[in-house]
Amino acid sequence: MPTDKGYRYFVNELMDVEPLKQNEKAKIKKAIDEMEAGGDEIFKETSKILGRLTKEISIVSQPYFSNGVFEKLSL
């Protein structure tokens, strides 16, 4: 099992990141535009959208701005 620093290095430096295709961006935008959810429901729905697009398990969590500084968002 990797350490936190080892995993962070893998994610930041070694993992290949594939940019979203235009049709994937369009699907995400359409799904969000059609979303009627508010509050915490938006995170649940966003997780579902990402799961459908990637065909992988998707977890979305709400950042707690009072506990830290938001630096970066990567999808």
mmCIF file of C-alpha atoms in Angstrom:
data_model
loop_
_atom_site.group_PDB
_atom_site.id
_atom_site.type_symbol
_atom_site.label_atom_id
_atom_site.label_comp_id
_atom_site.label_asym_id
_atom_site.label_seq_id
_atom_site.Cartn_x
_atom_site.Cartn_y
_atom_site.Cartn_z
ATOM 1 C CA MET A 1 0.000 0.000 0.000
ATOM 2 C CA PRO A 2 1.524 3.338 -0.997
ATOM 3 C CA THR A 3 2.105 6.145 1.450
ATOM 4 C CA ASP A 4 0.122 9.373 1.092
ATOM 5 C CA LYS A 5 3.166 11.072 -0.440
ATOM 6 C CA GLY A 6 3.795 8.137 -2.790
ATOM 7 C CA TYR A 7 0.205 8.138 -4.010
ATOM 8 C CA ARG A 8 0.240 11.925 -4.420
ATOM 9 C CA TYR A 9 3.444 11.650 -6.498
ATOM 10 C CA PHE A 10 1.819 9.016 -8.718
ATOM 11 C CA VAL A 11 -1.287 11.129 -9.260
ATOM 12 C CA ASN A 12 0.606 14.380 -9.877
ATOM 13 C CA GLU A 13 3.598 13.117 -11.861
ATOM 14 C CA LEU A 14 3.150 9.608 -13.270
ATOM 15 C CA MET A 15 -0.530 9.120 -14.031
ATOM 16 C CA ASP A 16 -1.517 9.782 -17.636
ATOM 17 C CA VAL A 17 -4.389 12.238 -17.804
ATOM 18 C CA GLU A 18 -6.600 12.062 -20.863
ATOM 19 C CA PRO A 19 -8.382 15.292 -21.757
ATOM 20 C CA LEU A 20 -12.155 15.151 -22.083
ATOM 21 C CA LYS A 21 -13.525 14.783 -25.587
ATOM 22 C CA GLN A 22 -15.926 17.419 -26.885
ATOM 23 C CA ASN A 23 -18.879 15.015 -26.752
ATOM 24 C CA GLU A 24 -18.055 14.156 -23.117
ATOM 25 C CA LYS A 25 -17.925 17.856 -22.229
ATOM 26 C CA ALA A 26 -21.259 18.359 -23.969
ATOM 27 C CA LYS A 27 -22.833 15.448 -22.049
ATOM 28 C CA ILE A 28 -21.607 16.849 -18.724
ATOM 29 C CA LYS A 29 -22.838 20.359 -19.534
ATOM 30 C CA LYS A 30 -26.233 19.065 -20.670
ATOM 31 C CA ALA A 31 -26.649 16.902 -17.563
ATOM 32 C CA ILE A 32 -25.715 19.768 -15.238
ATOM 33 C CA ASP A 33 -27.974 22.220 -17.096
ATOM 34 C CA GLU A 34 -30.896 19.778 -16.714
ATOM 35 C CA MET A 35 -30.169 19.130 -13.048
ATOM 36 C CA GLU A 36 -32.873 20.291 -10.681
ATOM 37 C CA ALA A 37 -30.953 19.194 -7.620
ATOM 38 C CA GLY A 38 -29.767 21.684 -5.075
ATOM 39 C CA GLY A 39 -27.496 21.563 -2.054
ATOM 40 C CA ASP A 40 -25.918 18.159 -1.452
ATOM 41 C CA GLU A 41 -27.939 16.565 -4.249
ATOM 42 C CA ILE A 42 -25.716 18.198 -6.868
ATOM 43 C CA PHE A 43 -22.752 16.126 -5.612
ATOM 44 C CA LYS A 44 -24.767 12.918 -5.838
ATOM 45 C CA GLU A 45 -25.895 13.703 -9.373
ATOM 46 C CA THR A 46 -22.393 14.771 -10.440
ATOM 47 C CA SER A 47 -21.027 11.462 -9.185
ATOM 48 C CA LYS A 48 -23.616 9.608 -11.272
ATOM 49 C CA ILE A 49 -22.700 11.612 -14.390
ATOM 50 C CA LEU A 50 -18.982 10.936 -13.973
ATOM 51 C CA GLY A 51 -19.635 7.261 -13.305
ATOM 52 C CA ARG A 52 -21.659 6.899 -16.500
ATOM 53 C CA LEU A 53 -19.031 8.685 -18.602
ATOM 54 C CA THR A 54 -16.029 6.798 -17.230
ATOM 55 C CA LYS A 55 -17.755 3.468 -16.578
ATOM 56 C CA GLU A 56 -15.896 3.525 -13.246
ATOM 57 C CA ILE A 57 -16.891 4.109 -9.647
ATOM 58 C CA SER A 58 -17.127 7.823 -9.029
ATOM 59 C CA ILE A 59 -17.007 9.650 -5.725
ATOM 60 C CA VAL A 60 -17.632 13.357 -5.407
ATOM 61 C CA SER A 61 -17.130 15.145 -2.121
ATOM 62 C CA GLN A 62 -17.807 18.661 -1.044
ATOM 63 C CA PRO A 63 -14.745 20.660 -0.050
ATOM 64 C CA TYR A 64 -14.736 22.273 3.360
ATOM 65 C CA PHE A 65 -13.315 25.710 2.706
ATOM 66 C CA SER A 66 -12.955 26.487 6.395
ATOM 67 C CA ASN A 67 -10.459 23.609 6.781
ATOM 68 C CA GLY A 68 -8.045 24.425 3.980
ATOM 69 C CA VAL A 69 -7.171 26.220 0.793
ATOM 70 C CA PHE A 70 -8.551 25.066 -2.533
ATOM 71 C CA GLU A 71 -5.599 24.685 -4.894
ATOM 72 C CA LYS A 72 -6.617 22.576 -7.883
ATOM 73 C CA LEU A 73 -9.462 20.592 -9.431
ATOM 74 C CA SER A 74 -8.658 17.787 -11.843
ATOM 75 C CA LEU A 75 -11.138 15.547 -13.593
#
